[in-house]
Amino acid sequence: MQQYDIVIIGGGPAGLAAAIKAKEEGIDNILILERDKSLGGILNQCIHNGFGLHTFKEELTGPEYAQRFIDKISDMKVDYKLNTMVIDLNEDKIITAVNDEDGILEIKAKSIILAMGCRERPRGAINIPGSRCAGIYTAGTAQKFVNIEGEMPGREVVILGSGDIGLIMARRMTLEGAKVKAVVELMPYSGGLKRNIVQCLDDFGIPLKLAHTVTKIEGKDRVTGVNISKVDDKMRPIRGTEEYIPCDTLLLSVGLLPENELSRKAGVKLGVTGGPEVDERMGTNIEGVFACGNVLHVHDLVDFVTEESYNAGKNAADYIKGKKVNKEVVELIPGNGVSYTVPKTIHVDNINKGVDIRFRVRNVFKDKFISVYFDNKQVIHRKKRVLAPGEMETLKLAEGMFEENPNCKNITIKIED
């Protein structure tokens, strides 16, 4: 059985950043396991720009952003295995993996960083009536066809869901000569960043139909069109609002799910995001197991993935060095209008220069306040012009706030007038 100090499952932006930070902290015995044929993860197919503004203070494409980390991994001589699928992980931190070169591998780790990313929800998860005809793809699959394989999935396109990848593919398909008939969104607001709505839809005259959904897919061998309908406030199609849109392709951008089958096998406690519940160190309920990136919660900016992953890498290194944390924790509670918080708990004794809290809201709010309460004492009351589920929010809780409230048990974040 091979033994490593830190094993990182996933060689995307989260895994790479965590490995680099752990190496910088003095841990040499590190292994990255990646199931794809190259490092970089999903960034390899994200050829649009907009990456790196926070991390590098310049605008990069996805492959350019990934390459900077891949080069550093190479320079630091961090070990990695490609084309390697992890098939089991247990609470004793024993990993079972398989690849063509080594066959079945058993690896014992002192610490594990979960960085498996997320996956798209498929057609089967949304129950649209219609035959199982060709021409239906998730937006990420279509992105891979166009950007990696150089193949067009279709010419007349309808996109269901207005998450960022759906918006980006609306623009990409248009630039490649396809006609995007509409982006159809179930909710009364878009699930993507405002800048993507402007740059990917408005700039190309692509209609965004809010509070609509696809109610039927037409076609036998290949999609010939879709029926869409308005929905009421309970998300049910409204009779009499049906509209038929002829098309040969339907792209699904209907949500991302953190990839946590391995986490469940290991006994990691999962939260409302579908990802692990973590503390301020990115530590899970299993000692020595950390999580970062989209396996934890779905991000809108890769720069924030990098920040979280540096944190996970540093704390995994501290764990290897024997650093202990006090078991007394403060719990973060998502209050009115807030879906979740990351982290879920904070070791007050472990805070150094404050802690970043990331969260998403449940609905669109205009001219509201983000309020933070230490038990019943309000410590932050900050006005925001617009809050939307598609944009992740970040709050910094300063170290002084904890010093001023030494016996605090719960921190509540809520949206107020």
Coordinates of C-alpha atoms in Angstrom, one line a residue:
M1 CA 0.0 0.0 0.0
Q2 CA 1.4 3.4 -1.0
Q3 CA 1.5 6.1 1.7
Y4 CA 1.3 9.9 1.3
D5 CA 0.9 12.8 3.7
I6 CA -1.8 14.5 1.6
V7 CA -3.8 13.0 -1.2
I8 CA -5.9 15.3 -3.3
I9 CA -8.8 13.8 -5.2
G10 CA -9.4 15.9 -8.3
G11 CA -6.9 17.8 -10.4
G12 CA -9.0 20.8 -11.4
P13 CA -8.5 24.4 -10.2
A14 CA -9.4 23.4 -6.6
G15 CA -7.1 20.5 -6.3
L16 CA -4.2 22.3 -8.0
A17 CA -4.4 25.3 -5.7
A18 CA -4.7 23.1 -2.6
A19 CA -1.6 21.1 -3.6
I20 CA 0.4 24.3 -4.3
K21 CA -0.4 25.8 -0.9
A22 CA 0.3 22.5 1.0
K23 CA 3.7 22.3 -0.8
E24 CA 4.5 25.9 0.0
E25 CA 3.7 25.1 3.7
G26 CA 6.4 22.5 3.7
I27 CA 4.6 19.2 2.9
D28 CA 6.5 17.3 0.2
N29 CA 4.7 13.9 0.1
I30 CA 1.6 15.0 -1.9
L31 CA -0.3 13.1 -4.6
I32 CA -3.0 14.4 -6.9
L33 CA -5.4 11.9 -8.4
E34 CA -7.2 13.0 -11.6
R35 CA -9.6 10.9 -13.6
D36 CA -9.2 12.9 -16.9
K37 CA -6.2 12.7 -19.3
S38 CA -4.9 16.1 -18.2
L39 CA -4.9 18.5 -15.2
G40 CA -7.0 21.6 -15.2
G41 CA -10.5 20.2 -14.9
I42 CA -13.4 22.0 -16.5
L43 CA -11.3 25.1 -17.2
N44 CA -9.8 23.3 -20.2
Q45 CA -13.1 23.6 -22.1
C46 CA -13.9 27.2 -20.9
I47 CA -12.1 29.1 -23.6
H48 CA -13.9 32.3 -22.9
N49 CA -12.2 35.1 -20.9
G50 CA -13.2 36.5 -17.5
F51 CA -11.0 34.3 -15.3
G52 CA -8.2 35.5 -13.0
L53 CA -9.3 39.1 -12.3
H54 CA -9.1 38.6 -8.5
T55 CA -6.2 36.1 -8.4
F56 CA -3.8 37.5 -11.1
K57 CA -5.3 41.0 -11.6
E58 CA -5.7 40.3 -15.3
E59 CA -8.3 38.7 -17.5
L60 CA -7.5 35.2 -18.7
T61 CA -9.2 32.3 -20.5
G62 CA -10.0 29.1 -18.6
P63 CA -7.1 27.1 -20.1
E64 CA -4.7 30.1 -19.4
Y65 CA -5.8 30.2 -15.8
A66 CA -5.4 26.5 -15.4
Q67 CA -2.0 26.4 -17.1
R68 CA -0.5 28.9 -14.6
F69 CA -1.3 26.4 -11.8
I70 CA -0.2 23.3 -13.9
D71 CA 3.1 25.0 -14.5
K72 CA 3.6 25.6 -10.8
I73 CA 2.7 22.0 -10.0
S74 CA 5.4 20.9 -12.5
D75 CA 8.0 23.3 -11.1
M76 CA 7.3 22.2 -7.5
K77 CA 7.5 18.5 -8.6
V78 CA 4.2 17.6 -7.0
D79 CA 3.2 14.0 -7.9
Y80 CA 0.0 13.3 -9.8
K81 CA -1.6 10.5 -11.6
L82 CA -3.9 11.0 -14.6
N83 CA -6.6 8.7 -16.1
T84 CA -7.0 7.5 -12.5
M85 CA -10.5 6.9 -11.1
V86 CA -11.0 6.8 -7.4
I87 CA -13.6 4.1 -6.7
D88 CA -13.6 4.0 -2.9
L89 CA -12.7 6.1 0.1
N90 CA -13.2 5.1 3.7
E91 CA -13.1 6.9 7.1
D92 CA -9.6 5.5 7.8
K93 CA -8.4 7.6 4.8
I94 CA -7.7 4.6 2.6
I95 CA -8.3 5.3 -1.1
T96 CA -8.9 2.7 -3.7
A97 CA -8.3 3.8 -7.3
V98 CA -7.8 2.2 -10.7
N99 CA -5.9 3.1 -13.9
D100 CA -4.5 1.3 -17.0
E101 CA -0.9 1.6 -15.8
D102 CA -1.0 0.5 -12.2
G103 CA -4.3 -1.5 -12.2
I104 CA -5.9 -1.3 -8.7
L105 CA -4.2 1.0 -6.3
E106 CA -4.6 1.2 -2.5
I107 CA -3.3 4.4 -1.0
K108 CA -3.1 5.4 2.7
A109 CA -3.3 9.1 3.4
K110 CA -2.7 11.0 6.6
S111 CA -4.9 13.8 5.2
I112 CA -7.3 14.0 2.2
I113 CA -8.5 17.0 0.3
L114 CA -11.8 16.5 -1.6
A115 CA -11.7 18.5 -4.8
M116 CA -13.9 16.4 -7.2
G117 CA -15.9 19.4 -8.5
C118 CA -19.5 19.1 -9.6
R119 CA -21.6 17.6 -12.4
E120 CA -24.6 18.8 -14.4
R121 CA -28.2 17.7 -13.7
P122 CA -29.3 15.5 -16.7
R123 CA -32.6 15.3 -18.5
G124 CA -33.8 12.4 -16.3
A125 CA -33.7 14.7 -13.2
I126 CA -36.3 17.2 -14.6
N127 CA -38.9 14.8 -16.2
I128 CA -39.7 16.6 -19.5
P129 CA -42.2 14.5 -21.6
G130 CA -41.1 13.4 -25.0
S131 CA -39.3 10.6 -26.8
R132 CA -35.6 9.8 -26.2
C133 CA -34.5 11.4 -29.4
A134 CA -31.1 12.7 -30.4
G135 CA -30.2 16.4 -30.0
I136 CA -30.6 16.8 -26.2
Y137 CA -27.4 17.6 -24.4
T138 CA -26.3 19.2 -21.2
A139 CA -24.7 22.6 -21.8
G140 CA -21.4 21.4 -20.5
T141 CA -21.4 18.4 -22.9
A142 CA -22.2 20.8 -25.8
Q143 CA -19.3 23.0 -24.7
K144 CA -16.9 20.1 -24.8
F145 CA -18.1 19.1 -28.3
V146 CA -17.6 22.7 -29.6
N147 CA -14.4 23.8 -27.7
I148 CA -12.5 20.5 -27.4
E149 CA -13.8 18.2 -30.1
G150 CA -14.5 20.9 -32.8
E151 CA -18.0 19.5 -33.5
M152 CA -21.3 21.3 -33.6
P153 CA -24.2 19.6 -31.7
G154 CA -26.9 21.5 -33.7
R155 CA -27.9 24.5 -35.7
E156 CA -31.2 25.7 -34.3
V157 CA -31.0 25.7 -30.5
V158 CA -33.2 26.2 -27.4
I159 CA -31.5 26.4 -24.0
L160 CA -33.4 25.4 -20.9
G161 CA -32.0 27.1 -17.8
S162 CA -30.1 30.4 -17.5
G163 CA -27.2 29.4 -15.3
D164 CA -23.8 30.7 -16.4
I165 CA -22.8 27.8 -18.5
G166 CA -26.2 28.0 -20.4
L167 CA -25.7 31.8 -21.0
I168 CA -22.1 31.2 -22.2
M169 CA -23.2 28.5 -24.6
A170 CA -25.9 30.7 -26.0
R171 CA -23.1 33.1 -27.1
R172 CA -20.7 30.3 -28.1
M173 CA -23.3 28.6 -30.4
T174 CA -24.2 31.9 -31.9
L175 CA -20.5 32.7 -32.7
E176 CA -20.2 29.3 -34.4
G177 CA -23.1 30.0 -36.7
A178 CA -26.0 28.4 -34.9
K179 CA -29.3 30.2 -34.3
V180 CA -30.3 30.3 -30.6
K181 CA -34.0 30.7 -30.5
A182 CA -34.5 31.4 -26.8
V183 CA -33.1 30.8 -23.3
V184 CA -36.0 29.5 -21.2
E185 CA -35.8 29.9 -17.4
L186 CA -38.2 28.4 -14.9
M187 CA -37.6 31.0 -12.2
P188 CA -38.7 34.6 -12.4
Y189 CA -35.0 35.6 -12.4
S190 CA -31.8 34.4 -14.1
G191 CA -29.5 31.9 -12.4
G192 CA -26.4 33.4 -13.9
L193 CA -24.2 36.5 -13.4
K194 CA -25.6 39.8 -14.6
R195 CA -22.5 40.4 -16.8
N196 CA -23.2 37.1 -18.6
I197 CA -26.8 38.1 -19.3
V198 CA -25.6 41.3 -20.8
Q199 CA -22.6 39.9 -22.7
C200 CA -24.1 36.6 -23.8
L201 CA -27.8 37.3 -24.5
D202 CA -28.4 41.1 -24.7
D203 CA -25.4 41.7 -27.0
F204 CA -26.6 39.1 -29.4
G205 CA -30.3 39.7 -29.3
I206 CA -31.1 36.3 -27.8
P207 CA -34.5 36.4 -25.9
L208 CA -34.6 35.3 -22.2
K209 CA -38.0 33.9 -21.3
L210 CA -38.3 34.1 -17.5
A211 CA -41.0 32.1 -15.6
H212 CA -41.2 29.6 -18.5
T213 CA -40.3 26.0 -18.9
V214 CA -40.2 23.3 -21.6
T215 CA -43.3 21.2 -21.3
K216 CA -42.7 18.8 -24.2
I217 CA -39.9 17.7 -26.6
E218 CA -41.1 17.0 -30.1
G219 CA -39.3 14.6 -32.5
K220 CA -38.8 10.8 -32.9
D221 CA -35.2 10.3 -34.2
R222 CA -34.0 13.8 -33.7
V223 CA -35.5 16.9 -31.8
T224 CA -37.8 18.8 -34.2
G225 CA -39.0 21.4 -31.7
V226 CA -40.1 22.1 -28.1
N227 CA -43.3 23.3 -26.5
I228 CA -42.7 25.9 -23.8
S229 CA -45.2 27.4 -21.3
K230 CA -45.4 30.1 -18.7
V231 CA -45.4 28.9 -15.1
D232 CA -47.3 30.2 -12.1
D233 CA -45.8 31.1 -8.7
K234 CA -45.8 27.3 -7.8
M235 CA -43.8 26.5 -10.9
R236 CA -46.7 24.8 -12.6
P237 CA -47.3 25.3 -16.4
I238 CA -50.2 27.6 -17.1
R239 CA -52.8 26.2 -19.6
G240 CA -53.2 28.4 -22.7
T241 CA -49.7 29.8 -22.7
E242 CA -48.1 27.1 -24.8
E243 CA -45.7 28.2 -27.5
Y244 CA -44.0 25.9 -30.1
I245 CA -40.4 26.6 -31.0
P246 CA -38.9 24.6 -33.9
C247 CA -35.3 23.5 -33.2
D248 CA -32.9 20.6 -33.7
T249 CA -31.1 20.9 -30.4
L250 CA -32.1 21.4 -26.7
L251 CA -29.3 22.3 -24.3
L252 CA -30.0 21.8 -20.6
S253 CA -28.4 24.2 -18.1
V254 CA -30.6 23.2 -15.1
G255 CA -28.2 23.2 -12.2
L256 CA -25.0 21.7 -10.9
L257 CA -24.6 19.2 -8.2
P258 CA -21.4 18.8 -6.0
E259 CA -19.8 15.4 -6.8
N260 CA -19.9 13.6 -3.4
E261 CA -20.4 9.9 -3.8
L262 CA -16.9 9.3 -2.4
S263 CA -17.6 11.7 0.5
R264 CA -20.7 9.7 1.4
K265 CA -18.8 6.5 1.4
A266 CA -16.2 8.0 3.8
G267 CA -19.0 9.1 6.2
V268 CA -18.5 12.8 5.5
K269 CA -21.5 14.9 6.7
L270 CA -23.2 16.7 3.8
G271 CA -25.2 19.9 4.0
V272 CA -28.0 21.7 2.1
T273 CA -25.6 22.5 -0.8
G274 CA -25.1 18.8 -1.5
G275 CA -21.5 19.3 -0.4
P276 CA -19.7 18.7 2.9
E277 CA -20.4 20.8 6.0
V278 CA -17.0 22.4 6.8
D279 CA -15.5 24.7 9.4
E280 CA -13.3 27.8 8.8
R281 CA -10.4 25.5 7.9
M282 CA -12.4 23.7 5.2
G283 CA -12.3 20.7 7.5
T284 CA -15.1 18.2 7.5
N285 CA -16.5 16.1 10.4
I286 CA -13.8 13.5 9.7
E287 CA -10.5 14.6 11.2
G288 CA -7.9 15.2 8.5
V289 CA -10.4 15.3 5.6
F290 CA -10.9 18.7 4.0
A291 CA -13.0 19.9 1.0
C292 CA -12.8 22.9 -1.3
G293 CA -14.2 24.2 -4.6
N294 CA -17.3 23.0 -6.4
V295 CA -17.4 19.8 -4.4
L296 CA -18.3 22.0 -1.4
H297 CA -20.7 24.4 -3.1
V298 CA -21.1 25.7 -6.6
H299 CA -19.1 28.8 -7.3
D300 CA -19.6 31.5 -9.9
L301 CA -16.0 32.6 -10.0
V302 CA -13.0 30.3 -10.1
D303 CA -11.0 33.0 -8.2
F304 CA -13.1 32.2 -5.1
V305 CA -12.4 28.5 -5.7
T306 CA -8.7 29.2 -5.6
E307 CA -9.0 31.2 -2.3
E308 CA -10.9 28.4 -0.6
S309 CA -8.5 25.8 -1.9
Y310 CA -5.4 27.7 -0.6
N311 CA -7.2 27.7 2.8
A312 CA -7.8 23.9 2.6
G313 CA -4.2 23.2 1.5
K314 CA -2.8 25.3 4.3
N315 CA -4.9 23.6 7.0
A316 CA -4.2 20.1 5.6
A317 CA -0.5 21.0 6.0
D318 CA -1.1 22.3 9.5
Y319 CA -2.9 19.0 10.3
I320 CA 0.1 17.0 9.1
K321 CA 2.4 19.1 11.3
G322 CA 0.2 18.2 14.3
K323 CA -1.7 21.5 14.8
K324 CA -4.8 21.0 16.9
V325 CA -7.9 23.1 17.1
N326 CA -10.2 23.7 20.1
K327 CA -13.4 21.7 19.8
E328 CA -15.5 24.6 20.9
V329 CA -17.2 26.1 17.8
V330 CA -19.6 28.8 16.9
E331 CA -22.3 27.7 14.5
L332 CA -23.4 29.8 11.5
I333 CA -27.1 29.9 10.9
P334 CA -28.7 30.9 7.5
G335 CA -31.6 33.3 8.5
N336 CA -34.3 35.0 6.4
G337 CA -33.5 34.9 2.7
V338 CA -30.2 33.0 3.0
S339 CA -29.8 29.5 1.6
Y340 CA -26.6 28.4 3.3
T341 CA -23.3 29.5 4.6
V342 CA -19.7 28.3 4.0
P343 CA -18.3 27.6 6.5
K344 CA -21.0 26.1 8.7
T345 CA -18.9 26.3 12.0
I346 CA -16.0 28.4 13.2
H347 CA -13.3 27.6 15.8
V348 CA -12.9 31.0 17.3
D349 CA -9.4 30.2 18.6
N350 CA -8.3 29.4 15.1
I351 CA -9.2 32.8 13.5
N352 CA -6.3 34.7 12.1
K353 CA -7.2 38.2 10.7
G354 CA -10.9 37.3 10.3
V355 CA -12.8 34.7 8.3
D356 CA -14.6 34.9 5.0
I357 CA -18.2 33.8 4.9
R358 CA -19.7 32.8 1.5
F359 CA -23.4 32.4 1.0
R360 CA -26.2 32.6 -1.6
V361 CA -29.7 34.2 -1.2
R362 CA -33.0 32.4 -1.9
N363 CA -34.6 35.1 -4.1
V364 CA -33.9 38.4 -5.8
F365 CA -33.9 41.3 -3.2
K366 CA -33.6 45.0 -4.0
D367 CA -32.5 47.7 -1.6
K368 CA -32.2 45.3 1.3
F369 CA -29.7 44.9 4.1
I370 CA -27.4 42.0 4.9
S371 CA -27.4 41.7 8.7
V372 CA -25.1 39.6 10.9
Y373 CA -26.0 38.8 14.5
F374 CA -23.7 37.4 17.1
D375 CA -26.4 35.6 19.2
N376 CA -28.9 38.5 19.4
K377 CA -26.4 41.4 18.9
Q378 CA -26.3 43.0 15.4
V379 CA -22.7 43.5 14.3
I380 CA -23.2 44.1 10.6
H381 CA -26.1 45.9 8.8
R382 CA -24.9 46.5 5.2
K383 CA -27.2 47.8 2.4
K384 CA -27.1 46.1 -1.0
R385 CA -28.8 47.5 -4.0
V386 CA -29.4 44.0 -5.5
L387 CA -29.0 40.5 -4.2
A388 CA -29.6 37.5 -6.5
P389 CA -29.3 33.7 -6.2
G390 CA -27.0 33.7 -9.2
E391 CA -24.3 35.7 -7.5
M392 CA -22.4 34.4 -4.5
E393 CA -22.0 36.9 -1.6
T394 CA -18.9 37.2 0.6
L395 CA -18.7 38.7 4.1
K396 CA -15.6 39.1 6.2
L397 CA -16.1 38.7 9.9
A398 CA -13.2 40.5 11.6
E399 CA -11.2 39.0 14.5
G400 CA -12.3 41.9 16.6
M401 CA -16.0 40.9 16.3
F402 CA -15.2 37.7 18.1
E403 CA -13.1 39.4 20.7
E404 CA -16.0 41.7 21.5
N405 CA -18.5 38.8 21.7
P406 CA -16.4 36.1 23.5
N407 CA -19.3 33.9 24.6
C408 CA -21.2 33.9 21.3
K409 CA -22.7 30.5 20.4
N410 CA -24.5 31.3 17.1
I411 CA -23.9 33.7 14.2
T412 CA -27.0 34.4 12.1
I413 CA -26.9 35.9 8.6
K414 CA -30.2 37.2 7.3
I415 CA -31.7 39.6 4.8
E416 CA -33.7 42.5 6.3
D417 CA -35.4 45.8 5.4

